Amino acid sequence: MKELTIGRKPGLFPPYLFRDLDRRKQEEIKKGRDVISLAIGDPDIPTPAAITEFAARAVRKTANHQYPWGKGSPELRSAIAAWHKKRHGIKLDPETEILALIGSKEGLSHLPLALIDRGDSVIIPDPAYPPYTTGVLLGEGRVERLPLLEKDGFLPDFGKIPRKALLRARMLFLNYPNNPTGASAGLDFYKEAVKFCRKNGLWLAQDAAYSEVYFGKPSASVLEVPGARDVAVEFYSLSKTYCMTGWRMAWLAGNARAVQALTKLKDNMDSGQFNAVQETAAFCLKNHERFAAPIRGVFRRRTKFFADALEAAGWKVFRPETTFFVWARPPASAASLDAVYRMLAEACVLATPGSGFGPSGEGYVRFSLCAPDARIKEAARRIAGMEW
Ligand SMILES: Cc1ncc(COP(=O)(O)O)c(C=O)c1O
């Protein structure tokens, strides 16, 4: 038989961070140890029952059994537009400025393929959710890292981007509320970001997957900034808002040219999300606060008691105003990976090494509070018992 070869693209990626952590967790469980995983951002809270009941009815409708609306059903896109109008006071055209996605990870990794060419650079925050680099690497672009530092509240300093890097850059990713730091951004920051992108001819892709997990003021949208839509698109997701990570439903909103470019690409790649899920998404958005508020309350409570406990144990904690992540440094300085493996060995608690999100995450650990309260309290108790 003639030898078969694999292309070079899979080799561009390191093993996906969470796969390796999961493998280590399974090894410990096989040894009979009681591992508490605070590693992955996947809510333990079930999808609200009224949503699953609505979905069950939608699944039974035979009209939903055929190929879905690729770009999102008209009903879903108008529910999304109505939601943005109510939530942010912005008016979006459901026909040209909104595109349904099969989860935002899918859209985030495909967008660079639609917007950049080989050799172009994309500016990506460091630390960041790993899939932003995926499309850039597949599109044979280059990644320019933009450090997010604690002293700046984990907001980037655009003035620090080297001139040379800016010349070949075509696109900037941002993510607020931020994973992994839990930082949030206000309208003033978004104004600065829009100004910077307009001046330098950059597409701005803002990932708002955690937009509804806020503990103070509702988080702002970059699309509220006047003129933002000349350069910006924003990603929204049902995953964290309604505890629906398994349902794979999200959307892109903003600049019509960018939305159309991704629509065209996706029309040639996938056939959209199951119509029953799209119908359910419209139902969620129409009943937004009824479902989002109790979930937000759970994460508010958890982040507070866990941050308190870590601080009491001598950790340096960046108290989140948004998301369900606690970003912290151990009592004695340690490399992220060493700290994570020590916690797994000595406390049987699995967290995520900050360095897995980029070099600027080194020294930090991310705790994801997606476990029942009692387990999170037990994890904090075990971590507090460790000597650093
Ligand atoms: C910052 C960020 N963006 C996007 C996603 C992906 O969400 P989705 O389930 O919509 O693909 C995640 C998931 O963890 C995330 O942390």
CSV table of C-alpha atoms and ligand atoms in Angstrom, one decimal:
chain,number,residue,atom,x,y,z
A,1,MET,CA,0.0,0.0,0.0
A,2,LYS,CA,1.2,3.5,-0.8
A,3,GLU,CA,2.1,5.4,2.4
A,4,LEU,CA,-0.6,7.9,3.6
A,5,THR,CA,0.5,11.2,5.0
A,6,ILE,CA,-1.1,13.7,7.4
A,7,GLY,CA,-0.9,17.4,6.4
A,8,ARG,CA,1.1,19.9,8.4
A,9,LYS,CA,-1.9,21.8,9.9
A,10,PRO,CA,-2.6,19.6,13.0
A,11,GLY,CA,1.1,20.0,13.9
A,12,LEU,CA,0.6,23.7,14.2
A,13,PHE,CA,-1.3,23.2,17.5
A,14,PRO,CA,0.0,22.1,20.9
A,15,PRO,CA,-2.3,19.5,22.5
A,16,TYR,CA,-5.4,21.3,23.7
A,17,LEU,CA,-4.8,22.4,27.3
A,18,PHE,CA,-8.0,21.0,28.8
A,19,ARG,CA,-7.5,17.5,27.2
A,20,ASP,CA,-4.2,17.1,29.1
A,21,LEU,CA,-5.7,18.3,32.4
A,22,ASP,CA,-8.6,16.0,32.0
A,23,ARG,CA,-6.2,13.0,31.4
A,24,ARG,CA,-4.4,13.8,34.6
A,25,LYS,CA,-7.6,14.1,36.5
A,26,GLN,CA,-8.7,10.7,35.2
A,27,GLU,CA,-5.4,9.2,36.3
A,28,GLU,CA,-5.9,10.4,39.8
A,29,ILE,CA,-9.5,9.2,39.9
A,30,LYS,CA,-8.4,5.7,38.7
A,31,LYS,CA,-6.1,5.7,41.8
A,32,GLY,CA,-9.2,6.0,43.9
A,33,ARG,CA,-8.6,9.7,44.8
A,34,ASP,CA,-11.5,12.2,45.3
A,35,VAL,CA,-10.5,14.9,42.8
A,36,ILE,CA,-12.3,18.2,42.9
A,37,SER,CA,-12.0,19.8,39.5
A,38,LEU,CA,-12.1,23.6,39.3
A,39,ALA,CA,-10.3,23.5,36.0
A,40,ILE,CA,-12.9,23.8,33.2
A,41,GLY,CA,-15.4,26.6,32.6
A,42,ASP,CA,-18.4,24.4,32.2
A,43,PRO,CA,-21.2,25.2,34.6
A,44,ASP,CA,-22.3,22.3,36.9
A,45,ILE,CA,-25.8,24.0,37.1
A,46,PRO,CA,-28.3,22.3,34.9
A,47,THR,CA,-30.0,24.3,32.1
A,48,PRO,CA,-33.2,25.7,33.7
A,49,ALA,CA,-36.1,23.3,33.5
A,50,ALA,CA,-38.4,25.7,31.6
A,51,ILE,CA,-35.8,25.9,28.8
A,52,THR,CA,-35.4,22.1,28.5
A,53,GLU,CA,-39.2,21.6,28.5
A,54,PHE,CA,-39.6,24.2,25.7
A,55,ALA,CA,-36.8,22.5,23.8
A,56,ALA,CA,-38.5,19.1,24.2
A,57,ARG,CA,-41.5,20.4,22.5
A,58,ALA,CA,-39.4,22.0,19.7
A,59,VAL,CA,-37.6,18.7,19.1
A,60,ARG,CA,-41.0,17.0,18.5
A,61,LYS,CA,-42.0,19.4,15.7
A,62,THR,CA,-41.3,17.7,12.4
A,63,ALA,CA,-40.7,21.0,10.7
A,64,ASN,CA,-37.6,21.3,12.8
A,65,HIS,CA,-36.2,18.0,11.5
A,66,GLN,CA,-34.9,19.2,8.2
A,67,TYR,CA,-31.7,21.2,7.5
A,68,PRO,CA,-31.6,24.3,9.7
A,69,TRP,CA,-31.4,27.9,8.9
A,70,GLY,CA,-27.6,28.3,8.4
A,71,LYS,CA,-27.4,31.9,9.4
A,72,GLY,CA,-30.0,31.7,12.0
A,73,SER,CA,-33.8,31.5,11.6
A,74,PRO,CA,-35.6,34.9,11.0
A,75,GLU,CA,-37.3,34.4,14.4
A,76,LEU,CA,-33.9,33.9,16.2
A,77,ARG,CA,-32.2,36.8,14.5
A,78,SER,CA,-35.1,39.2,15.4
A,79,ALA,CA,-35.1,37.9,19.0
A,80,ILE,CA,-31.3,38.6,19.1
A,81,ALA,CA,-31.8,42.1,17.7
A,82,ALA,CA,-34.6,42.8,20.2
A,83,TRP,CA,-32.4,41.5,23.1
A,84,HIS,CA,-29.6,43.9,22.1
A,85,LYS,CA,-32.1,46.8,21.8
A,86,LYS,CA,-33.3,46.2,25.4
A,87,ARG,CA,-30.0,45.2,26.9
A,88,HIS,CA,-27.7,47.8,25.2
A,89,GLY,CA,-30.0,50.3,23.5
A,90,ILE,CA,-28.5,49.5,20.1
A,91,LYS,CA,-30.4,48.8,16.9
A,92,LEU,CA,-29.0,46.0,14.8
A,93,ASP,CA,-30.3,44.8,11.4
A,94,PRO,CA,-31.2,41.1,11.8
A,95,GLU,CA,-30.7,40.6,8.1
A,96,THR,CA,-27.1,41.9,7.8
A,97,GLU,CA,-25.6,42.4,11.2
A,98,ILE,CA,-26.4,39.2,13.0
A,99,LEU,CA,-25.2,35.6,12.4
A,100,ALA,CA,-26.0,32.5,14.4
A,101,LEU,CA,-23.1,30.3,15.4
A,102,ILE,CA,-22.7,26.7,16.5
A,103,GLY,CA,-21.2,27.9,19.8
A,104,SER,CA,-18.9,30.9,19.9
A,105,LYS,CA,-15.7,28.8,19.8
A,106,GLU,CA,-16.7,27.9,16.3
A,107,GLY,CA,-17.1,31.5,15.2
A,108,LEU,CA,-14.0,32.8,17.1
A,109,SER,CA,-11.8,30.3,15.3
A,110,HIS,CA,-13.4,30.8,11.9
A,111,LEU,CA,-13.5,34.6,11.8
A,112,PRO,CA,-9.8,35.1,11.1
A,113,LEU,CA,-10.1,32.8,8.1
A,114,ALA,CA,-12.7,35.2,6.7
A,115,LEU,CA,-10.9,38.4,7.5
A,116,ILE,CA,-7.1,37.8,7.0
A,117,ASP,CA,-4.7,36.6,4.4
A,118,ARG,CA,-1.5,34.6,4.7
A,119,GLY,CA,1.2,36.6,6.5
A,120,ASP,CA,-1.2,39.1,8.2
A,121,SER,CA,-0.9,39.5,11.9
A,122,VAL,CA,-3.7,39.3,14.5
A,123,ILE,CA,-3.2,40.9,17.9
A,124,ILE,CA,-4.3,38.6,20.6
A,125,PRO,CA,-4.5,39.3,24.4
A,126,ASP,CA,-2.1,37.4,26.6
A,127,PRO,CA,-3.4,35.6,28.6
A,128,ALA,CA,-6.4,34.5,26.5
A,129,TYR,CA,-8.8,31.8,25.7
A,130,PRO,CA,-6.8,29.6,23.3
A,131,PRO,CA,-9.1,29.3,20.2
A,132,TYR,CA,-8.4,32.9,19.1
A,133,THR,CA,-5.1,31.7,17.7
A,134,THR,CA,-6.7,28.7,15.9
A,135,GLY,CA,-8.0,30.6,12.9
A,136,VAL,CA,-4.9,32.7,12.7
A,137,LEU,CA,-2.7,29.7,12.4
A,138,LEU,CA,-5.0,27.9,10.0
A,139,GLY,CA,-5.1,31.1,7.9
A,140,GLU,CA,-1.2,31.1,8.0
A,141,GLY,CA,-1.3,34.4,9.8
A,142,ARG,CA,0.9,35.5,12.7
A,143,VAL,CA,0.0,36.0,16.3
A,144,GLU,CA,1.1,39.2,18.1
A,145,ARG,CA,0.6,38.9,21.8
A,146,LEU,CA,-0.8,41.9,23.7
A,147,PRO,CA,0.0,41.5,27.5
A,148,LEU,CA,-2.7,42.0,30.0
A,149,LEU,CA,-1.1,43.1,33.3
A,150,GLU,CA,-2.4,43.1,36.8
A,151,LYS,CA,-1.1,46.7,37.3
A,152,ASP,CA,-3.5,47.8,34.5
A,153,GLY,CA,-6.4,45.8,35.8
A,154,PHE,CA,-5.8,43.3,33.0
A,155,LEU,CA,-6.7,45.8,30.3
A,156,PRO,CA,-4.2,46.2,27.4
A,157,ASP,CA,-2.0,49.2,26.8
A,158,PHE,CA,-2.4,49.8,23.1
A,159,GLY,CA,0.5,52.3,23.2
A,160,LYS,CA,2.9,49.4,23.9
A,161,ILE,CA,2.2,47.6,20.6
A,162,PRO,CA,5.4,47.9,18.5
A,163,ARG,CA,4.9,50.0,15.4
A,164,LYS,CA,6.3,47.2,13.2
A,165,ALA,CA,3.7,44.8,14.5
A,166,LEU,CA,0.9,47.3,13.8
A,167,LEU,CA,1.9,47.7,10.2
A,168,ARG,CA,1.1,44.1,9.3
A,169,ALA,CA,-1.8,43.7,11.8
A,170,ARG,CA,-5.3,43.3,10.4
A,171,MET,CA,-7.3,42.4,13.4
A,172,LEU,CA,-7.5,42.6,17.2
A,173,PHE,CA,-9.2,40.2,19.6
A,174,LEU,CA,-10.5,41.4,22.9
A,175,ASN,CA,-12.4,39.5,25.6
A,176,TYR,CA,-14.4,41.2,28.3
A,177,PRO,CA,-15.7,40.1,30.8
A,178,ASN,CA,-12.3,38.3,30.6
A,179,ASN,CA,-11.4,34.7,30.8
A,180,PRO,CA,-9.1,33.9,32.6
A,181,THR,CA,-8.6,37.0,34.8
A,182,GLY,CA,-12.3,37.9,35.6
A,183,ALA,CA,-11.5,41.5,34.7
A,184,SER,CA,-14.2,43.7,33.1
A,185,ALA,CA,-14.1,46.6,30.7
A,186,GLY,CA,-16.3,49.7,30.7
A,187,LEU,CA,-17.5,51.9,27.8
A,188,ASP,CA,-14.4,54.3,28.1
A,189,PHE,CA,-12.1,51.4,27.5
A,190,TYR,CA,-14.2,50.3,24.5
A,191,LYS,CA,-14.1,53.9,23.1
A,192,GLU,CA,-10.3,53.8,23.3
A,193,ALA,CA,-10.3,50.3,21.6
A,194,VAL,CA,-12.6,51.5,18.8
A,195,LYS,CA,-10.5,54.6,18.2
A,196,PHE,CA,-7.3,52.6,18.1
A,197,CYS,CA,-8.8,50.1,15.6
A,198,ARG,CA,-10.3,52.8,13.4
A,199,LYS,CA,-6.9,54.7,13.3
A,200,ASN,CA,-4.9,51.6,12.5
A,201,GLY,CA,-7.3,49.8,10.1
A,202,LEU,CA,-7.9,46.8,12.4
A,203,TRP,CA,-11.0,44.7,12.6
A,204,LEU,CA,-12.0,44.5,16.3
A,205,ALA,CA,-13.4,41.1,17.5
A,206,GLN,CA,-14.7,41.4,21.0
A,207,ASP,CA,-15.7,38.1,22.7
A,208,ALA,CA,-18.6,38.7,25.2
A,209,ALA,CA,-19.2,35.1,26.1
A,210,TYR,CA,-19.4,36.1,29.8
A,211,SER,CA,-21.4,39.3,29.2
A,212,GLU,CA,-24.3,38.2,31.5
A,213,VAL,CA,-22.1,36.9,34.4
A,214,TYR,CA,-21.6,40.2,36.1
A,215,PHE,CA,-21.8,41.1,39.8
A,216,GLY,CA,-22.1,44.9,39.7
A,217,LYS,CA,-23.2,47.1,36.8
A,218,PRO,CA,-24.4,45.1,33.7
A,219,SER,CA,-21.4,44.8,31.4
A,220,ALA,CA,-21.2,47.2,28.5
A,221,SER,CA,-21.1,46.2,24.8
A,222,VAL,CA,-18.4,47.5,22.4
A,223,LEU,CA,-21.2,48.1,19.9
A,224,GLU,CA,-22.6,50.8,22.2
A,225,VAL,CA,-19.6,53.0,21.2
A,226,PRO,CA,-20.6,55.5,18.4
A,227,GLY,CA,-18.8,54.4,15.2
A,228,ALA,CA,-18.0,50.9,16.6
A,229,ARG,CA,-19.8,49.2,13.8
A,230,ASP,CA,-17.4,50.6,11.3
A,231,VAL,CA,-14.8,48.1,12.7
A,232,ALA,CA,-16.2,45.9,15.4
A,233,VAL,CA,-18.1,42.7,15.8
A,234,GLU,CA,-19.0,41.1,19.1
A,235,PHE,CA,-19.5,37.4,20.0
A,236,TYR,CA,-22.3,36.4,22.3
A,237,SER,CA,-23.1,32.9,23.6
A,238,LEU,CA,-25.9,31.1,25.4
A,239,SER,CA,-23.3,28.7,27.0
A,240,LYS,CA,-22.6,30.5,30.3
A,241,THR,CA,-25.6,32.9,30.4
A,242,TYR,CA,-28.1,30.1,30.7
A,243,CYS,CA,-25.8,27.1,31.6
A,244,MET,CA,-26.2,25.7,28.1
A,245,THR,CA,-22.6,24.8,27.1
A,246,GLY,CA,-23.8,21.5,25.6
A,247,TRP,CA,-26.3,23.1,23.3
A,248,ARG,CA,-23.8,24.9,21.1
A,249,MET,CA,-25.6,28.1,20.4
A,250,ALA,CA,-24.1,31.6,20.0
A,251,TRP,CA,-24.1,34.6,17.6
A,252,LEU,CA,-22.0,37.3,16.1
A,253,ALA,CA,-23.3,40.9,15.9
A,254,GLY,CA,-21.9,44.0,14.4
A,255,ASN,CA,-20.1,45.2,11.2
A,256,ALA,CA,-22.2,43.9,8.2
A,257,ARG,CA,-19.2,43.3,6.0
A,258,ALA,CA,-17.5,41.1,8.5
A,259,VAL,CA,-20.7,39.3,9.4
A,260,GLN,CA,-21.4,38.6,5.7
A,261,ALA,CA,-17.8,37.4,5.1
A,262,LEU,CA,-18.2,34.9,7.9
A,263,THR,CA,-21.7,33.9,6.7
A,264,LYS,CA,-20.3,33.1,3.3
A,265,LEU,CA,-17.5,31.0,4.7
A,266,LYS,CA,-19.8,29.1,7.0
A,267,ASP,CA,-22.4,28.6,4.2
A,268,ASN,CA,-19.6,26.6,2.5
A,269,MET,CA,-18.6,24.7,5.7
A,270,ASP,CA,-21.6,23.9,7.9
A,271,SER,CA,-25.3,23.8,7.9
A,272,GLY,CA,-26.0,25.7,11.1
A,273,GLN,CA,-27.5,24.6,14.4
A,274,PHE,CA,-30.6,22.3,14.9
A,275,ASN,CA,-33.7,24.5,14.4
A,276,ALA,CA,-35.1,23.2,17.7
A,277,VAL,CA,-32.1,24.7,19.5
A,278,GLN,CA,-32.5,28.0,17.5
A,279,GLU,CA,-36.2,28.1,18.6
A,280,THR,CA,-35.2,27.5,22.2
A,281,ALA,CA,-32.5,30.2,22.0
A,282,ALA,CA,-35.1,32.7,20.9
A,283,PHE,CA,-37.3,31.6,23.9
A,284,CYS,CA,-34.3,32.1,26.3
A,285,LEU,CA,-33.6,35.6,25.0
A,286,LYS,CA,-37.2,36.6,25.3
A,287,ASN,CA,-37.2,35.5,29.0
A,288,HIS,CA,-33.6,36.6,29.6
A,289,GLU,CA,-33.6,37.9,33.2
A,290,ARG,CA,-35.9,35.2,34.4
A,291,PHE,CA,-33.1,32.6,33.6
A,292,ALA,CA,-29.9,34.7,33.7
A,293,ALA,CA,-30.4,36.4,37.1
A,294,PRO,CA,-30.5,33.3,39.4
A,295,ILE,CA,-27.4,31.8,37.6
A,296,ARG,CA,-25.5,35.1,38.1
A,297,GLY,CA,-26.5,35.0,41.8
A,298,VAL,CA,-24.9,31.5,42.2
A,299,PHE,CA,-21.7,32.7,40.6
A,300,ARG,CA,-21.6,35.9,42.7
A,301,ARG,CA,-21.9,33.8,45.9
A,302,ARG,CA,-19.3,31.3,44.9
A,303,THR,CA,-16.7,33.8,43.7
A,304,LYS,CA,-17.1,35.7,46.9
A,305,PHE,CA,-16.7,32.8,49.4
A,306,PHE,CA,-13.9,31.2,47.4
A,307,ALA,CA,-11.9,34.5,47.0
A,308,ASP,CA,-12.3,35.1,50.7
A,309,ALA,CA,-11.1,31.7,51.6
A,310,LEU,CA,-8.0,31.9,49.3
A,311,GLU,CA,-7.1,35.3,50.6
A,312,ALA,CA,-7.3,34.1,54.2
A,313,ALA,CA,-5.0,31.3,53.1
A,314,GLY,CA,-2.4,33.8,51.9
A,315,TRP,CA,-3.1,33.7,48.2
A,316,LYS,CA,-3.0,37.0,46.2
A,317,VAL,CA,-6.5,37.1,44.6
A,318,PHE,CA,-7.7,39.2,41.8
A,319,ARG,CA,-11.3,39.6,42.9
A,320,PRO,CA,-13.6,39.1,39.8
A,321,GLU,CA,-16.3,41.6,39.0
A,322,THR,CA,-17.5,39.3,36.3
A,323,THR,CA,-17.3,35.6,35.2
A,324,PHE,CA,-17.0,32.6,37.4
A,325,PHE,CA,-13.2,32.5,37.4
A,326,VAL,CA,-10.9,33.4,40.3
A,327,TRP,CA,-7.4,34.3,39.1
A,328,ALA,CA,-4.8,34.1,41.8
A,329,ARG,CA,-1.2,33.7,42.8
A,330,PRO,CA,-0.1,31.1,45.4
A,331,PRO,CA,1.3,32.4,48.8
A,332,ALA,CA,4.9,31.7,47.6
A,333,SER,CA,5.8,32.5,44.1
A,334,ALA,CA,5.7,29.3,41.9
A,335,ALA,CA,5.5,28.5,38.3
A,336,SER,CA,1.8,28.0,37.3
A,337,LEU,CA,2.2,24.4,36.2
A,338,ASP,CA,4.2,23.4,39.4
A,339,ALA,CA,1.5,25.1,41.6
A,340,VAL,CA,-1.3,23.2,39.7
A,341,TYR,CA,0.5,19.8,39.9
A,342,ARG,CA,1.2,20.4,43.6
A,343,MET,CA,-2.4,21.1,44.3
A,344,LEU,CA,-3.5,18.0,42.5
A,345,ALA,CA,-1.0,15.8,44.4
A,346,GLU,CA,-1.4,17.4,47.9
A,347,ALA,CA,-5.0,18.7,47.9
A,348,CYS,CA,-6.6,16.6,45.1
A,349,VAL,CA,-7.8,19.9,43.6
A,350,LEU,CA,-7.4,20.5,39.9
A,351,ALA,CA,-7.1,24.1,38.6
A,352,THR,CA,-5.8,25.5,35.4
A,353,PRO,CA,-2.2,26.9,35.1
A,354,GLY,CA,-2.2,30.5,34.1
A,355,SER,CA,0.7,29.9,31.7
A,356,GLY,CA,-1.7,27.7,29.6
A,357,PHE,CA,-3.4,31.0,28.5
A,358,GLY,CA,-0.1,32.6,27.4
A,359,PRO,CA,3.3,33.7,28.8
A,360,SER,CA,1.8,36.6,30.7
A,361,GLY,CA,-0.3,34.1,32.7
A,362,GLU,CA,2.8,32.6,34.2
A,363,GLY,CA,2.7,32.6,38.0
A,364,TYR,CA,-1.1,32.6,38.2
A,365,VAL,CA,-3.6,29.9,38.6
A,366,ARG,CA,-7.2,30.0,37.4
A,367,PHE,CA,-10.0,28.4,39.4
A,368,SER,CA,-13.3,27.9,37.7
A,369,LEU,CA,-16.2,27.8,40.1
A,370,CYS,CA,-18.2,25.2,38.2
A,371,ALA,CA,-18.8,22.8,41.0
A,372,PRO,CA,-21.5,22.6,43.8
A,373,ASP,CA,-20.9,25.1,46.7
A,374,ALA,CA,-20.0,22.3,49.1
A,375,ARG,CA,-17.3,21.0,46.8
A,376,ILE,CA,-15.8,24.4,46.2
A,377,LYS,CA,-15.7,25.0,50.0
A,378,GLU,CA,-14.0,21.6,50.5
A,379,ALA,CA,-11.5,22.6,47.7
A,380,ALA,CA,-10.7,25.8,49.5
A,381,ARG,CA,-10.3,24.0,52.8
A,382,ARG,CA,-7.9,21.5,51.3
A,383,ILE,CA,-5.9,24.3,49.5
A,384,ALA,CA,-5.7,26.3,52.8
A,385,GLY,CA,-4.1,23.2,54.4
A,386,MET,CA,-1.1,23.2,52.0
A,387,GLU,CA,2.3,24.6,53.0
A,388,TRP,CA,3.9,26.8,50.3
B,1,LIG,C1,-13.7,33.5,26.7
B,1,LIG,C2,-14.5,32.5,26.1
B,1,LIG,N1,-15.1,32.7,24.9
B,1,LIG,C3,-15.8,31.7,24.3
B,1,LIG,C4,-16.0,30.5,24.8
B,1,LIG,C5,-16.7,29.5,24.1
B,1,LIG,O1,-18.0,29.4,24.4
B,1,LIG,P1,-19.0,28.6,23.5
B,1,LIG,O2,-19.6,27.5,24.4
B,1,LIG,O3,-20.0,29.6,23.0
B,1,LIG,O4,-18.3,28.0,22.3
B,1,LIG,C6,-15.4,30.2,26.1
B,1,LIG,C7,-15.6,28.9,26.7
B,1,LIG,O5,-15.1,28.6,27.7
B,1,LIG,C8,-14.6,31.2,26.7
B,1,LIG,O6,-14.1,31.0,27.9
